[in-house]
Coordinates of C-alpha atoms and ligand atoms in Angstrom, one line a residue:
M128 CA -30.8 19.9 125.2
S129 CA -28.8 22.8 126.6
D130 CA -31.7 25.1 126.7
G131 CA -34.0 22.5 128.4
K132 CA -36.4 22.4 125.4
L133 CA -37.4 19.1 123.7
W134 CA -36.1 18.7 120.2
D135 CA -38.8 19.9 117.8
P136 CA -38.2 18.5 114.3
P137 CA -39.2 21.1 111.7
R138 CA -42.0 19.0 110.2
R139 CA -43.7 18.7 113.6
R140 CA -44.5 22.4 113.9
P141 CA -48.1 23.3 114.2
L142 CA -49.9 24.6 111.1
D143 CA -50.2 28.3 110.7
P144 CA -53.8 29.4 109.8
A145 CA -52.7 32.5 107.9
A146 CA -50.3 30.5 105.8
L147 CA -53.1 28.0 105.0
S148 CA -55.4 30.8 103.9
A149 CA -52.6 32.2 101.7
A150 CA -51.9 28.8 100.2
A151 CA -55.6 28.3 99.4
G152 CA -56.1 31.6 97.8
P153 CA -59.2 33.8 97.7
A154 CA -61.6 31.1 96.4
W155 CA -61.5 29.4 99.8
R156 CA -62.3 30.4 103.4
V157 CA -60.1 28.4 105.7
E158 CA -61.4 27.5 109.2
Y159 CA -58.7 26.2 111.4
A160 CA -58.7 24.5 114.8
E161 CA -55.8 23.1 116.7
A162 CA -57.8 20.0 117.7
A163 CA -61.3 18.8 116.9
P164 CA -63.0 15.4 116.6
S165 CA -63.6 15.4 112.9
T166 CA -63.2 18.0 110.1
N167 CA -66.1 16.3 108.2
A168 CA -68.4 16.8 111.2
L169 CA -67.4 20.4 111.6
A170 CA -67.9 21.2 107.9
A171 CA -71.2 19.4 107.7
D172 CA -72.4 21.5 110.6
H173 CA -72.4 24.8 108.6
P174 CA -71.5 24.0 105.0
E175 CA -71.0 26.8 102.5
A176 CA -69.3 26.6 99.1
G177 CA -65.6 27.3 99.5
L178 CA -65.3 26.6 103.2
V179 CA -62.4 24.3 104.0
V180 CA -61.8 23.1 107.5
V181 CA -58.4 22.1 108.7
V182 CA -57.4 20.7 112.1
D183 CA -53.9 19.9 113.3
H184 CA -55.0 17.1 115.5
Q185 CA -58.1 15.3 114.6
T186 CA -59.2 13.1 117.5
A187 CA -62.2 11.1 116.2
G188 CA -61.8 11.0 112.4
R189 CA -64.4 9.2 110.4
G190 CA -63.4 6.7 107.6
R191 CA -65.2 5.0 104.8
L192 CA -67.5 2.0 105.5
D193 CA -68.0 3.2 109.2
R194 CA -64.4 2.9 110.1
S195 CA -62.4 5.4 112.1
W196 CA -59.4 7.4 111.0
A197 CA -56.7 8.0 113.6
T198 CA -53.8 10.5 113.3
P199 CA -51.4 12.0 115.9
A200 CA -51.0 15.8 116.2
H201 CA -48.9 17.8 113.7
V202 CA -47.9 15.0 111.3
S203 CA -50.9 14.6 109.1
L204 CA -53.1 16.8 106.9
T205 CA -56.7 16.4 107.9
M206 CA -59.1 18.6 106.0
S207 CA -62.6 18.9 104.7
A208 CA -63.5 21.0 101.7
V209 CA -67.1 22.0 101.0
L210 CA -68.3 21.9 97.4
E211 CA -71.6 22.9 96.0
P212 CA -71.3 20.6 93.0
D213 CA -74.5 21.6 91.1
L214 CA -74.3 18.3 89.2
P215 CA -77.0 16.0 87.8
P216 CA -77.6 13.2 90.2
E217 CA -75.8 10.6 88.1
R218 CA -72.5 12.6 88.3
W219 CA -72.4 12.9 92.1
P220 CA -70.8 9.4 92.5
L221 CA -67.9 10.7 90.5
L222 CA -67.0 13.3 93.2
P223 CA -65.0 10.8 95.3
L224 CA -63.0 9.9 92.2
I225 CA -62.1 13.5 91.3
A226 CA -61.1 14.1 94.9
G227 CA -58.7 11.2 94.6
V228 CA -57.3 12.7 91.4
A229 CA -56.8 16.0 93.2
V230 CA -54.7 14.4 96.0
A231 CA -52.7 12.1 93.7
T232 CA -51.9 15.1 91.4
A233 CA -50.8 17.2 94.4
V234 CA -48.6 14.4 95.8
G235 CA -46.9 13.7 92.5
P236 CA -46.3 10.9 90.0
R237 CA -45.6 8.1 92.6
A238 CA -49.2 8.4 93.9
K239 CA -51.7 6.0 92.5
L240 CA -55.4 5.4 93.2
K241 CA -57.0 2.2 94.6
W242 CA -60.6 2.3 93.6
P243 CA -62.5 4.3 94.5
N244 CA -60.1 6.8 96.0
D245 CA -57.4 5.5 98.4
V246 CA -54.2 7.1 97.5
L247 CA -51.3 4.7 97.5
I248 CA -47.5 5.0 97.2
D249 CA -45.8 1.7 96.3
D250 CA -49.1 0.0 97.0
Q251 CA -49.4 1.3 100.5
K252 CA -52.1 3.6 101.7
V253 CA -51.0 7.2 102.3
C254 CA -54.3 9.0 102.2
G255 CA -58.0 8.2 102.8
I256 CA -60.9 10.2 101.4
L257 CA -64.5 10.3 102.7
V258 CA -67.0 12.3 100.7
E259 CA -70.3 12.9 102.5
R260 CA -73.5 14.7 101.6
P261 CA -74.9 16.3 104.8
A262 CA -78.5 15.1 105.2
A263 CA -79.6 18.6 106.4
F264 CA -77.8 20.4 103.5
P265 CA -78.1 18.0 100.5
S266 CA -76.8 20.5 97.9
Y267 CA -73.3 20.3 99.4
A268 CA -70.6 17.7 99.4
V269 CA -68.1 17.5 102.2
V270 CA -64.8 16.2 100.8
G271 CA -62.8 14.9 103.8
I272 CA -59.1 14.1 103.2
G273 CA -56.6 12.6 105.6
I274 CA -53.0 12.3 104.4
N275 CA -50.2 10.7 106.4
V276 CA -47.4 13.2 105.9
D277 CA -44.8 12.9 108.5
Q278 CA -45.7 9.8 110.5
V279 CA -43.0 7.4 111.4
R280 CA -43.8 3.7 111.2
S281 CA -44.9 3.4 114.9
E282 CA -47.4 6.2 114.4
L283 CA -49.3 4.4 111.6
P284 CA -52.3 2.2 112.4
L285 CA -51.7 -0.6 110.0
P286 CA -48.7 -2.3 108.3
T287 CA -50.4 -1.6 104.9
A288 CA -50.2 2.2 105.6
T289 CA -47.4 4.5 104.8
S290 CA -46.6 8.2 105.1
L291 CA -45.1 10.6 102.6
R292 CA -42.1 10.8 104.8
L293 CA -41.6 7.0 105.0
A294 CA -41.9 7.0 101.2
G295 CA -39.0 9.4 101.0
L296 CA -41.1 12.5 100.1
D297 CA -40.3 15.6 102.1
V298 CA -43.5 17.6 101.8
D299 CA -44.7 20.7 103.5
R300 CA -48.3 20.3 104.7
T301 CA -49.3 23.9 103.8
E302 CA -48.1 23.6 100.3
L303 CA -49.7 20.3 99.9
F304 CA -53.0 21.7 101.2
G305 CA -52.8 24.6 98.6
A306 CA -52.2 22.1 95.8
I307 CA -55.1 19.9 96.8
V308 CA -57.7 22.7 97.1
A309 CA -56.7 24.0 93.7
G310 CA -57.0 20.4 92.3
L311 CA -60.5 20.1 93.8
R312 CA -61.7 23.2 92.0
D313 CA -60.2 22.1 88.7
G314 CA -61.6 18.6 89.1
L315 CA -65.1 19.9 89.8
A316 CA -64.9 22.3 86.9
E317 CA -64.0 19.4 84.6
L318 CA -66.7 17.2 86.0
R319 CA -69.2 19.9 85.2
S320 CA -68.0 20.6 81.7
D321 CA -66.7 17.2 80.5
P322 CA -67.3 14.2 82.8
G323 CA -65.8 11.9 80.2
A324 CA -62.5 13.7 80.4
A325 CA -62.6 13.7 84.2
L326 CA -63.1 9.9 84.2
Q327 CA -60.3 9.5 81.7
T328 CA -58.0 11.5 84.0
Y329 CA -59.0 9.2 86.9
R330 CA -58.2 6.1 84.9
T331 CA -54.7 7.3 84.2
H332 CA -54.1 7.5 88.0
S333 CA -55.6 4.1 88.7
A334 CA -53.5 1.4 90.4
T335 CA -56.5 -1.0 90.3
L336 CA -57.2 -1.3 86.6
G337 CA -55.6 -4.5 85.3
R338 CA -55.0 -5.9 88.7
S339 CA -56.2 -9.1 90.3
V340 CA -58.4 -8.0 93.2
S341 CA -60.6 -9.2 96.0
V342 CA -63.7 -7.1 96.5
Y343 CA -65.4 -7.1 99.9
L344 CA -69.0 -6.1 99.0
P345 CA -71.5 -4.4 101.4
D346 CA -73.6 -7.6 101.5
D347 CA -70.6 -9.4 103.0
R348 CA -69.8 -11.3 99.8
V349 CA -66.2 -11.4 98.6
V350 CA -65.4 -11.7 95.0
H351 CA -62.0 -12.4 93.4
G352 CA -61.3 -11.4 89.8
L353 CA -59.6 -9.0 87.4
A354 CA -60.4 -5.3 87.6
C355 CA -60.9 -4.8 83.9
E356 CA -62.7 -1.4 83.7
I357 CA -63.9 1.7 85.4
D358 CA -67.2 2.4 83.6
D359 CA -68.7 5.8 82.8
D360 CA -70.5 5.9 86.1
G361 CA -67.2 5.5 87.9
K362 CA -68.0 1.9 88.9
L363 CA -65.4 -0.8 89.0
V364 CA -66.0 -3.7 86.6
V365 CA -64.5 -7.0 87.9
E366 CA -64.3 -10.2 85.7
T367 CA -64.5 -13.4 87.7
P368 CA -64.5 -16.9 86.1
T369 CA -68.3 -16.9 86.3
E370 CA -69.5 -13.3 86.0
R371 CA -68.8 -9.7 85.1
L372 CA -69.6 -7.8 88.2
V373 CA -70.2 -4.0 88.3
V374 CA -69.2 -2.7 91.7
G375 CA -70.6 0.6 93.0
A376 CA -69.4 0.2 96.6
G377 CA -67.0 -2.0 98.4
D378 CA -63.5 -2.5 99.7
V379 CA -60.9 -3.5 97.1
V380 CA -57.8 -5.4 98.0
H381 CA -55.1 -5.6 95.4
A382 CA -53.4 -9.0 95.0
R383 CA -49.7 -8.8 95.7
L384 CA -47.5 -8.0 92.7
D385 CA -44.7 -10.5 93.4
Ligands
LIG295 C1 -61.0 6.1 104.6 O1 -61.6 5.3 105.3 O2 -60.0 5.8 103.9 C2 -61.4 7.6 104.6 C3 -60.7 8.3 105.6 C4 -61.0 9.8 105.6 C5 -60.4 10.5 106.7 C6 -60.5 12.0 106.6 S1 -59.5 12.9 107.7 C7 -60.3 14.4 107.4 C8 -61.8 14.1 107.2 N1 -62.5 14.1 108.5 C9 -62.9 12.9 108.9 O3 -63.5 12.7 110.0 N2 -62.6 12.0 108.0 C10 -61.9 12.6 106.8

């Protein structure tokens, strides 16, 4: 470079906290840090309804089922939104599903949901979501969302992962953030007023319904069958040759489509 600077591709610029606040609107209070171990941990530390924590480089992200979530600086959207759901206990398990819908809607029609809430494009994972209920503040839900936005292939942890950029989608992280927090508010409102409709919306985004799946259950069993239903509790119903299994937690792998 003639001026001695390294090339800085436009999508690798740091996030701007003022722009994030403007994109979120007055219903949200954005807390931004350039780097931090985990947005979920930060948000769970001092939850309040409408707080949303964003970091540009998350260094020790937490994933579902005790996994980690690794992302380089400036290329991903790592955020945790705090909700005070005020829901009857039986509706709390639907929160992870409506979070998936909020992200899929914000990403656009190519985004589909692998049960419960992995966001896929072309059957590859582009976003993971971890909803936690802080033990010290049980009236709150921390909705942690990690989206691979601008990663190139070598920056992704697994061959089954992708980024919006690799999928050919040129997406601005700040605009995406604004769309997601708006979708979370809408989804929670619908879950409060009409949970049946919220579930029906979820089903329309599902990539799992109707697919042959393997389900890795928390007790280490693995079942293979047809994902035939998402029931009114948000659980996945899998039909195997010997049983009809209702799954509340587990890791789903879709059989290949070819
Ligand atoms: C998964 O295992 O698929 C869920 C991954 C969730 C990652 C996000 S990134 C932002 C938020 N903070 C965390 O520590 N984890 C979630």
